[in-house]
Structures are given as C-alpha cells and as structure tokens.
Amino acid sequence: MKELNHLDLNLLKALNALLEERNVSRAAERLALTQPAVSAMLNRLRHRFNDPLFIRSSHGMLPTNRALALQAPVKLILENISALVKPIEFKPEELKYTFKLAGTENGIRTLGVPFALKIAKLASDVKVAFFPIQGQPLEERLLTGEWDLAILGEQELTENLYYQRLFSETYTCAVRHNHPVLKQEWTVETFCQLEFVLVAYNGGHFAGATDTALERLGKKRKVKISVGHFSLLPDLLKQTDYATVAPSHFLRSRNDLVLLEPPFVIEGYQKAMAWHARANHDPIQQWFRQIMADVAEEVKNP
DNA sequence: GAATTGTGGTACGGGCGGAG
DNA sequence: CTCCGCCCGTACCACAATTC
C-alpha cells in the first residue's frame, strides 16, 4: 500500500466537503479552515489524482467526471474510518469473552471467586479462567494476553505494570476447636510454644512474615510442616494441635477453626491487581477491572 | 540544536457576473 | 462601461513536527 504513504486523510475530508458544497469557501467553513487553505488542499488533491477535479465556472466549482466518480467511495471510506475511531461501546450482557485471571490461591479464593460470580450475573456469555501465578513470568503473560489481570501482593509488582491497590491484608492465627492453647493466656510466649503449619507457595520454606516479626522481638517459633496450598490447612489443623498464621481474608469465614489475633504485630501487605499497558485503555478491560475493584470493596467491608 | 518539511494563516491579485 | 462583491488562487510568513 505504498500509494498510501503520502495520503493525508484531511485531503479526503476536504474532497468530500468540496464535492458536497461545490464551493471552496463554504467547504472551508465546514472544515473550519480558511478558504486559501482549502484552495491549497484542492491543489494537492489535483496533483494526487492527476485531474483538475473542479473547474471554475459561473455556476460554481463544477466537478469533473473523476471527481464525481470519487464521491461515493470517499464518503464510504470516511464513514468507515469514523466508525473505526469511534470509542468502543459494548454491553456486558452481549459480551463474549474468556477473562483470564491469575492469582495466588488466596487471591483467587478471596477475590477471584466473588469476581466470577458477579461476572456470571452481569455478563452471561463471559467465562472466567483462573491461573496460578506462582513461578510464571508475570509481565510476559500479561503482555501476550495469556492473562488479562493478576491478583498479587504489592511487593510482587514489577516496574512495567499498571496496578491498583485493592485492600490491606493482615494475618490471623488459627487452631482447631478445643485446642489446649485456648485454655491458656494468649501471649507471645504461648504462641511460641505452639507448633505450626506454614503455607509456602514456592514449597520447602519454613519461615515467613510471622518469623520476621518474631525475630524483631528476639523470639522464635517451631514450623513443623510446610505446605504449598491453603486448602490443606483446615484438615491438617483439625486433626492435630498444630497452629497456623494465614491471611485474614482467607481464614475469616472458617467456622470449623478458632481464629485468634496474633499476640504481636505481624506486618501485613497490600493486595493489588496488575495489568499491562496494552490493556490499560481497553474499555472492556477497564470494565472488568472496575468489577474487580467493586468486589474488593465488598470483601473489605462485608 | 539547526535545517528541513509540511501545513495553515493573512494579504492580496485577478476573473467574473450583476447593478447602476 | 464602470464599479462592486464574490470567489478562487498565489505569495509569503509563522509554527510545529521531524530529521540529522
């Protein structure tokens, strides 16, 4: 399409105005330009089409056959381009899409699930696919569109991603019902006498935010089991005297466990959603992100 | 950062038709 | 015929974007 290299869309607009007005001055007025400017554009059009296009006469500017032949296609082209650049309008209920959401197990459970339920109500032809975020090249997955959005801790964000904070996550301690520790005074000392199950996504780790906090107090705890999934926690805790410290939003609804405020300060983190620049201005993606932000508000203030 | 290029602005000239 | 108004085209300038 080499012939498009020097084509100015404004020239086509001018040609269209000239064809409809058959008068340079009026065409100029319609184009919000001065008459000499449009005259110069007509001159450029004449060179481009190698045709006088309009002949001055006592009845105004008479279009040549070439100009008349251009009228319909030029109008069509301009209408098409105008439709092309018009902002995308979409109705959620008519949207067909598979939304790809990556997150930690906790992120999917606390935000992904209510998000998917809300989407199902608003856009019945939209499917939601969850992806585990661990060990994946986050930026690349978002760049290529394999994922649309990622739910993660703010500390996992990388420089080239757009993000929005969703809520603050804190930590809560949990043990089984009738656990002996419940009869004791709940202090840092009793906490440290317990044995723990720890969730480490990457596997094999036996220390986390809790241990960092304890270290600052000059204390230690015993972590006996390290699991890769939160879903293993409830069964393990119910069968043993082990305790755990896990994100508060994950434990909040577990009636089968007893929840305890940690007897010391454990630094929480900001839960955020992240997306790539390619999705930043997309109105459909913006709509999905707004739904996620709404869901986060509901999670924050149940 | 200077040179180049493209575009639109103002000023103005000239053709043309109509009124007097 | 002359004058006036309308209209188009050209010359020249300013400005912005681009290139080197």
Tab-separated table of C-alpha atoms (C1' of nucleotides) in Angstrom:
chain	number	residue	atom	x	y	z
A	1	MET	CA	0.000	0.000	0.000
A	2	LYS	CA	2.822	2.315	-0.958
A	3	GLU	CA	0.356	4.725	-2.569
A	4	LEU	CA	-0.960	5.496	0.945
A	5	ASN	CA	2.440	6.685	2.145
A	6	HIS	CA	1.728	10.326	1.494
A	7	LEU	CA	-2.041	10.307	1.665
A	8	ASP	CA	-3.456	12.768	4.116
A	9	LEU	CA	-6.839	11.825	5.495
A	10	ASN	CA	-7.649	15.523	5.751
A	11	LEU	CA	-7.378	15.753	1.968
A	12	LEU	CA	-10.140	13.185	1.645
A	13	LYS	CA	-12.221	15.165	4.123
A	14	ALA	CA	-11.657	18.282	2.039
A	15	LEU	CA	-12.539	16.444	-1.161
A	16	ASN	CA	-15.733	15.225	0.415
A	17	ALA	CA	-16.645	18.737	1.577
A	18	LEU	CA	-15.820	20.182	-1.845
A	19	LEU	CA	-17.941	17.568	-3.590
A	20	GLU	CA	-20.901	18.330	-1.380
A	21	GLU	CA	-20.565	22.106	-1.312
A	22	ARG	CA	-19.146	22.683	-4.800
A	23	ASN	CA	-17.713	25.855	-3.373
A	24	VAL	CA	-14.256	26.298	-1.838
A	25	SER	CA	-15.275	28.978	0.649
A	26	ARG	CA	-18.219	27.010	2.020
A	27	ALA	CA	-16.177	23.811	2.114
A	28	ALA	CA	-13.555	25.731	4.089
A	29	GLU	CA	-16.166	26.949	6.529
A	30	ARG	CA	-17.433	23.415	7.036
A	31	LEU	CA	-13.878	22.172	7.598
A	32	ALA	CA	-13.148	25.066	9.983
A	33	LEU	CA	-10.323	26.237	7.721
A	34	THR	CA	-9.731	29.357	5.683
A	35	GLN	CA	-10.542	29.477	2.010
A	36	PRO	CA	-6.885	29.668	0.865
A	37	ALA	CA	-6.062	26.653	2.992
A	38	VAL	CA	-8.751	24.598	1.263
A	39	SER	CA	-7.671	26.012	-2.064
A	40	ALA	CA	-4.188	24.699	-1.343
A	41	MET	CA	-5.655	21.346	-0.363
A	42	LEU	CA	-7.562	21.229	-3.623
A	43	ASN	CA	-4.286	21.908	-5.373
A	44	ARG	CA	-2.685	18.949	-3.581
A	45	LEU	CA	-5.681	16.782	-4.478
A	46	ARG	CA	-5.304	17.803	-8.121
A	47	HIS	CA	-1.699	16.628	-8.123
A	48	ARG	CA	-2.526	13.432	-6.260
A	49	PHE	CA	-5.335	12.421	-8.631
A	50	ASN	CA	-3.703	13.988	-11.664
A	51	ASP	CA	-7.002	15.622	-12.555
A	52	PRO	CA	-8.358	19.179	-12.172
A	53	LEU	CA	-11.273	17.688	-10.123
A	54	PHE	CA	-13.156	21.008	-10.151
A	55	ILE	CA	-13.475	23.595	-12.900
A	56	ARG	CA	-14.304	27.162	-12.016
A	57	SER	CA	-17.458	28.289	-13.764
A	58	SER	CA	-20.199	30.812	-13.424
A	59	HIS	CA	-22.251	28.064	-11.726
A	60	GLY	CA	-19.630	27.463	-9.064
A	61	MET	CA	-16.966	24.773	-8.950
A	62	LEU	CA	-18.045	22.081	-11.406
A	63	PRO	CA	-16.748	18.617	-10.526
A	64	THR	CA	-15.019	16.656	-13.269
A	65	ASN	CA	-16.064	13.081	-14.042
A	66	ARG	CA	-13.137	11.862	-11.983
A	67	ALA	CA	-14.297	13.905	-9.005
A	68	LEU	CA	-17.857	12.619	-9.369
A	69	ALA	CA	-16.578	9.046	-9.537
A	70	LEU	CA	-14.753	9.609	-6.254
A	71	GLN	CA	-17.763	10.962	-4.390
A	72	ALA	CA	-19.383	7.695	-3.276
A	73	PRO	CA	-16.205	5.771	-2.370
A	74	VAL	CA	-14.714	8.729	-0.484
A	75	LYS	CA	-17.886	9.143	1.524
A	76	LEU	CA	-17.908	5.443	2.341
A	77	ILE	CA	-14.248	5.459	3.351
A	78	LEU	CA	-14.752	8.443	5.647
A	79	GLU	CA	-17.757	6.818	7.266
A	80	ASN	CA	-15.784	3.619	7.822
A	81	ILE	CA	-12.856	5.455	9.350
A	82	SER	CA	-15.179	7.459	11.509
A	83	ALA	CA	-16.701	4.214	12.795
A	84	LEU	CA	-13.208	2.810	13.311
A	85	VAL	CA	-12.073	5.597	15.627
A	86	LYS	CA	-15.360	5.902	17.469
A	87	PRO	CA	-14.980	4.802	21.096
A	88	ILE	CA	-15.831	1.141	21.559
A	89	GLU	CA	-19.254	0.693	23.044
A	90	PHE	CA	-20.163	-2.633	24.484
A	91	LYS	CA	-22.934	-4.126	26.517
A	92	PRO	CA	-21.739	-6.532	29.205
A	93	GLU	CA	-24.761	-8.775	28.643
A	94	GLU	CA	-23.756	-9.202	24.980
A	95	LEU	CA	-20.038	-9.607	25.601
A	96	LYS	CA	-18.470	-12.927	24.597
A	97	TYR	CA	-15.085	-13.330	26.237
A	98	THR	CA	-12.941	-15.574	28.370
A	99	PHE	CA	-11.398	-13.492	31.114
A	100	LYS	CA	-8.073	-14.872	32.261
A	101	LEU	CA	-7.334	-14.103	35.893
A	102	ALA	CA	-4.064	-15.054	37.536
A	103	GLY	CA	-3.546	-15.015	41.258
A	104	THR	CA	-2.273	-16.689	44.348
A	105	GLU	CA	-4.529	-19.350	45.794
A	106	ASN	CA	-5.591	-16.854	48.460
A	107	GLY	CA	-6.155	-14.104	45.886
A	108	ILE	CA	-8.317	-16.359	43.730
A	109	ARG	CA	-10.298	-17.550	46.729
A	110	THR	CA	-10.951	-14.142	48.265
A	111	LEU	CA	-11.324	-12.059	45.080
A	112	GLY	CA	-11.432	-14.363	42.063
A	113	VAL	CA	-14.405	-16.404	43.177
A	114	PRO	CA	-16.705	-13.465	44.073
A	115	PHE	CA	-15.492	-11.764	40.885
A	116	ALA	CA	-16.501	-14.746	38.754
A	117	LEU	CA	-19.905	-14.939	40.477
A	118	LYS	CA	-20.523	-11.261	39.864
A	119	ILE	CA	-19.457	-11.553	36.214
A	120	ALA	CA	-21.820	-14.507	35.753
A	121	LYS	CA	-24.702	-12.257	36.810
A	122	LEU	CA	-23.706	-9.276	34.674
A	123	ALA	CA	-22.352	-10.956	31.537
A	124	SER	CA	-23.714	-14.432	30.957
A	125	ASP	CA	-21.516	-15.092	27.908
A	126	VAL	CA	-18.274	-14.295	29.719
A	127	LYS	CA	-16.241	-17.191	31.073
A	128	VAL	CA	-13.637	-16.720	33.783
A	129	ALA	CA	-10.467	-18.810	33.849
A	130	PHE	CA	-8.186	-18.870	36.901
A	131	PHE	CA	-4.461	-19.364	36.594
A	132	PRO	CA	-1.896	-19.969	39.329
A	133	ILE	CA	0.529	-17.085	39.373
A	134	GLN	CA	3.439	-18.828	41.111
A	135	GLY	CA	6.562	-19.448	39.101
A	136	GLN	CA	5.145	-17.792	35.992
A	137	PRO	CA	6.648	-14.865	34.086
A	138	LEU	CA	4.091	-12.308	35.179
A	139	GLU	CA	4.882	-9.484	32.793
A	140	GLU	CA	5.159	-11.749	29.796
A	141	ARG	CA	1.831	-13.478	30.491
A	142	LEU	CA	0.115	-10.082	30.788
A	143	LEU	CA	1.907	-8.712	27.736
A	144	THR	CA	0.879	-11.572	25.491
A	145	GLY	CA	-2.691	-11.564	26.784
A	146	GLU	CA	-2.452	-15.108	28.144
A	147	TRP	CA	-3.625	-13.384	31.303
A	148	ASP	CA	-5.824	-10.308	31.474
A	149	LEU	CA	-5.309	-9.444	35.104
A	150	ALA	CA	-3.225	-10.620	38.046
A	151	ILE	CA	-4.106	-10.524	41.740
A	152	LEU	CA	-0.982	-10.257	43.828
A	153	GLY	CA	0.751	-8.690	46.777
A	154	GLU	CA	2.047	-5.211	46.095
A	155	GLN	CA	5.604	-6.390	46.812
A	156	GLU	CA	5.437	-8.716	43.793
A	157	LEU	CA	4.754	-5.904	41.336
A	158	THR	CA	7.298	-5.145	38.671
A	159	GLU	CA	8.131	-1.781	37.238
A	160	ASN	CA	6.385	-2.057	33.883
A	161	LEU	CA	2.947	-2.980	35.153
A	162	TYR	CA	-0.053	-0.829	35.870
A	163	TYR	CA	-1.702	-1.617	39.167
A	164	GLN	CA	-4.378	-0.641	41.625
A	165	ARG	CA	-4.431	-1.403	45.325
A	166	LEU	CA	-7.446	-3.420	46.386
A	167	PHE	CA	-7.245	-3.860	50.155
A	168	SER	CA	-4.860	-4.336	53.041
A	169	GLU	CA	-4.247	-7.932	54.029
A	170	THR	CA	-3.415	-8.781	57.614
A	171	TYR	CA	-2.595	-12.091	59.301
A	172	THR	CA	-4.689	-14.166	61.643
A	173	CYS	CA	-3.789	-17.187	63.728
A	174	ALA	CA	-5.946	-20.366	63.660
A	175	VAL	CA	-6.187	-23.600	65.662
A	176	ARG	CA	-8.765	-26.400	65.935
A	177	HIS	CA	-11.765	-26.182	68.263
A	178	ASN	CA	-10.990	-27.348	71.828
A	179	HIS	CA	-7.310	-26.791	71.265
A	180	PRO	CA	-5.467	-26.824	74.653
A	181	VAL	CA	-3.936	-23.408	73.982
A	182	LEU	CA	-7.404	-21.874	74.211
A	183	LYS	CA	-7.394	-22.510	77.960
A	184	GLN	CA	-4.124	-20.642	78.366
A	185	GLU	CA	-3.372	-16.976	78.426
A	186	TRP	CA	-2.756	-15.840	74.796
A	187	THR	CA	0.701	-14.261	74.791
A	188	VAL	CA	3.776	-14.274	72.600
A	189	GLU	CA	5.201	-16.990	74.878
A	190	THR	CA	2.207	-19.334	74.459
A	191	PHE	CA	2.289	-18.568	70.732
A	192	CYS	CA	5.929	-19.607	70.532
A	193	GLN	CA	5.269	-22.857	72.379
A	194	LEU	CA	2.911	-23.976	69.621
A	195	GLU	CA	3.952	-25.991	66.589
A	196	PHE	CA	2.994	-24.576	63.198
A	197	VAL	CA	1.926	-25.396	59.684
A	198	LEU	CA	3.129	-22.814	57.219
A	199	VAL	CA	1.949	-22.168	53.681
A	200	ALA	CA	4.820	-21.568	51.307
A	201	TYR	CA	3.759	-21.254	47.675
A	202	ASN	CA	7.230	-21.955	46.423
A	203	GLY	CA	7.433	-25.026	48.634
A	204	GLY	CA	10.042	-26.062	51.140
A	205	HIS	CA	10.198	-22.818	53.086
A	206	PHE	CA	9.737	-22.836	56.831
A	207	ALA	CA	9.731	-19.113	57.549
A	208	GLY	CA	7.511	-16.199	56.571
A	209	ALA	CA	6.225	-12.811	57.730
A	210	THR	CA	5.426	-14.250	61.167
A	211	ASP	CA	9.020	-15.338	61.679
A	212	THR	CA	10.307	-11.951	60.569
A	213	ALA	CA	8.048	-10.309	63.151
A	214	LEU	CA	9.177	-12.742	65.872
A	215	GLU	CA	12.797	-12.168	65.011
A	216	ARG	CA	12.351	-8.467	65.746
A	217	LEU	CA	11.142	-9.463	69.232
A	218	GLY	CA	14.086	-11.819	69.615
A	219	LYS	CA	11.733	-14.839	69.596
A	220	LYS	CA	11.333	-17.997	67.535
A	221	ARG	CA	8.582	-20.469	66.730
A	222	LYS	CA	8.607	-24.060	65.530
A	223	VAL	CA	7.301	-24.662	62.000
A	224	LYS	CA	6.834	-28.418	61.574
A	225	ILE	CA	5.082	-28.644	58.228
A	226	SER	CA	5.358	-26.530	55.097
A	227	VAL	CA	2.542	-26.926	52.557
A	228	GLY	CA	2.091	-25.475	49.103
A	229	HIS	CA	-1.666	-24.910	49.325
A	230	PHE	CA	-4.004	-23.178	51.722
A	231	SER	CA	-6.605	-25.831	51.032
A	232	LEU	CA	-4.526	-28.369	53.016
A	233	LEU	CA	-4.591	-26.224	56.151
A	234	PRO	CA	-8.062	-26.912	57.625
A	235	ASP	CA	-7.714	-30.712	57.515
A	236	LEU	CA	-4.242	-30.592	58.996
A	237	LEU	CA	-5.295	-28.270	61.813
A	238	LYS	CA	-8.450	-30.220	62.656
A	239	GLN	CA	-6.508	-33.478	63.071
A	240	THR	CA	-3.615	-32.060	65.107
A	241	ASP	CA	-2.587	-29.493	67.668
A	242	TYR	CA	-0.741	-27.516	65.047
A	243	ALA	CA	-1.497	-23.823	64.636
A	244	THR	CA	-1.163	-21.631	61.594
A	245	VAL	CA	-0.860	-17.988	60.673
A	246	ALA	CA	-2.571	-17.141	57.412
A	247	PRO	CA	-4.073	-14.159	55.587
A	248	SER	CA	-7.108	-12.886	57.500
A	249	HIS	CA	-9.376	-12.823	54.454
A	250	PHE	CA	-8.660	-16.477	53.815
A	251	LEU	CA	-9.478	-17.567	57.407
A	252	ARG	CA	-12.348	-15.185	58.008
A	253	SER	CA	-15.192	-17.493	57.003
A	254	ARG	CA	-13.781	-20.723	58.549
A	255	ASN	CA	-16.215	-21.657	61.286
A	256	ASP	CA	-14.522	-25.035	61.676
A	257	LEU	CA	-11.449	-23.364	63.171
A	258	VAL	CA	-10.865	-20.963	66.043
A	259	LEU	CA	-9.379	-17.694	64.959
A	260	LEU	CA	-7.033	-15.662	67.158
A	261	GLU	CA	-5.479	-12.233	66.765
A	262	PRO	CA	-1.704	-12.746	66.806
A	263	PRO	CA	-0.389	-11.545	70.190
A	264	PHE	CA	2.174	-9.342	68.436
A	265	VAL	CA	2.330	-7.202	65.314
A	266	ILE	CA	2.828	-9.042	62.031
A	267	GLU	CA	3.281	-6.697	59.116
A	268	GLY	CA	0.550	-7.217	56.510
A	269	TYR	CA	0.650	-6.303	52.845
A	270	GLN	CA	-1.368	-4.575	50.153
A	271	LYS	CA	-3.352	-6.784	47.834
A	272	ALA	CA	-3.357	-5.320	44.323
A	273	MET	CA	-4.426	-6.081	40.788
A	274	ALA	CA	-1.932	-5.612	37.987
A	275	TRP	CA	-2.299	-5.347	34.239
A	276	HIS	CA	-0.202	-4.470	31.237
A	277	ALA	CA	-0.103	-1.198	29.297
A	278	ARG	CA	-1.736	-2.996	26.367
A	279	ALA	CA	-4.904	-3.418	28.416
A	280	ASN	CA	-4.829	-0.037	30.095
A	281	HIS	CA	-7.060	1.875	27.692
A	282	ASP	CA	-9.236	-1.024	26.582
A	283	PRO	CA	-12.781	-0.165	27.712
A	284	ILE	CA	-13.715	-3.825	28.099
A	285	GLN	CA	-10.692	-4.469	30.296
A	286	GLN	CA	-11.465	-1.292	32.218
A	287	TRP	CA	-14.933	-2.621	32.866
A	288	PHE	CA	-13.525	-5.903	34.209
A	289	ARG	CA	-11.122	-4.008	36.461
A	290	GLN	CA	-13.956	-1.887	37.797
A	291	ILE	CA	-15.867	-5.060	38.676
A	292	MET	CA	-12.765	-6.351	40.470
A	293	ALA	CA	-12.422	-3.066	42.369
A	294	ASP	CA	-16.098	-3.292	43.379
A	295	VAL	CA	-15.613	-6.871	44.549
A	296	ALA	CA	-12.592	-5.789	46.601
A	297	GLU	CA	-14.672	-3.076	48.266
A	298	GLU	CA	-17.254	-5.691	49.221
A	299	VAL	CA	-14.558	-8.031	50.537
A	300	LYS	CA	-13.073	-5.170	52.536
A	301	ASN	CA	-16.421	-4.139	54.068
A	302	PRO	CA	-18.532	-7.290	54.227
B	1	DG	C1'	20.007	22.305	18.195
B	2	DA	C1'	19.905	23.644	13.354
B	3	DA	C1'	17.849	22.501	8.976
B	4	DT	C1'	14.074	20.783	6.560
B	5	DT	C1'	9.386	19.929	5.547
B	6	DG	C1'	4.512	20.396	5.724
B	7	DT	C1'	0.512	22.950	6.709
B	8	DG	C1'	-2.457	26.702	7.669
B	9	DG	C1'	-2.792	31.724	8.253
B	10	DT	C1'	-3.017	36.601	6.220
B	11	DA	C1'	-2.732	39.662	2.413
B	12	DC	C1'	-3.709	40.401	-1.975
B	13	DG	C1'	-4.461	39.950	-7.086
B	14	DG	C1'	-7.477	38.817	-10.754
B	15	DG	C1'	-11.623	36.722	-13.036
B	16	DC	C1'	-16.412	37.111	-13.365
B	17	DG	C1'	-21.237	38.482	-13.086
B	18	DG	C1'	-24.702	41.811	-11.829
B	19	DA	C1'	-26.327	46.514	-10.836
B	20	DG	C1'	-26.332	51.197	-11.985
C	1	DC	C1'	-18.811	50.891	-19.374
C	2	DT	C1'	-17.687	51.018	-14.530
C	3	DC	C1'	-17.968	49.690	-10.017
C	4	DC	C1'	-18.752	46.359	-6.518
C	5	DG	C1'	-18.964	41.993	-4.397
C	6	DC	C1'	-17.909	37.253	-4.546
C	7	DC	C1'	-14.778	33.723	-5.246
C	8	DC	C1'	-10.515	31.249	-6.228
C	9	DG	C1'	-5.505	31.032	-6.479
C	10	DT	C1'	-0.795	32.616	-5.243
C	11	DA	C1'	2.856	34.674	-2.408
C	12	DC	C1'	4.695	34.883	1.733
C	13	DC	C1'	5.027	34.095	6.705
C	14	DA	C1'	4.583	31.521	11.190
C	15	DC	C1'	4.600	27.494	13.535
C	16	DA	C1'	5.119	22.630	14.604
C	17	DA	C1'	6.951	18.254	13.681
C	18	DT	C1'	10.623	15.679	12.022
C	19	DT	C1'	15.250	14.628	10.720
C	20	DC	C1'	20.044	14.621	11.034
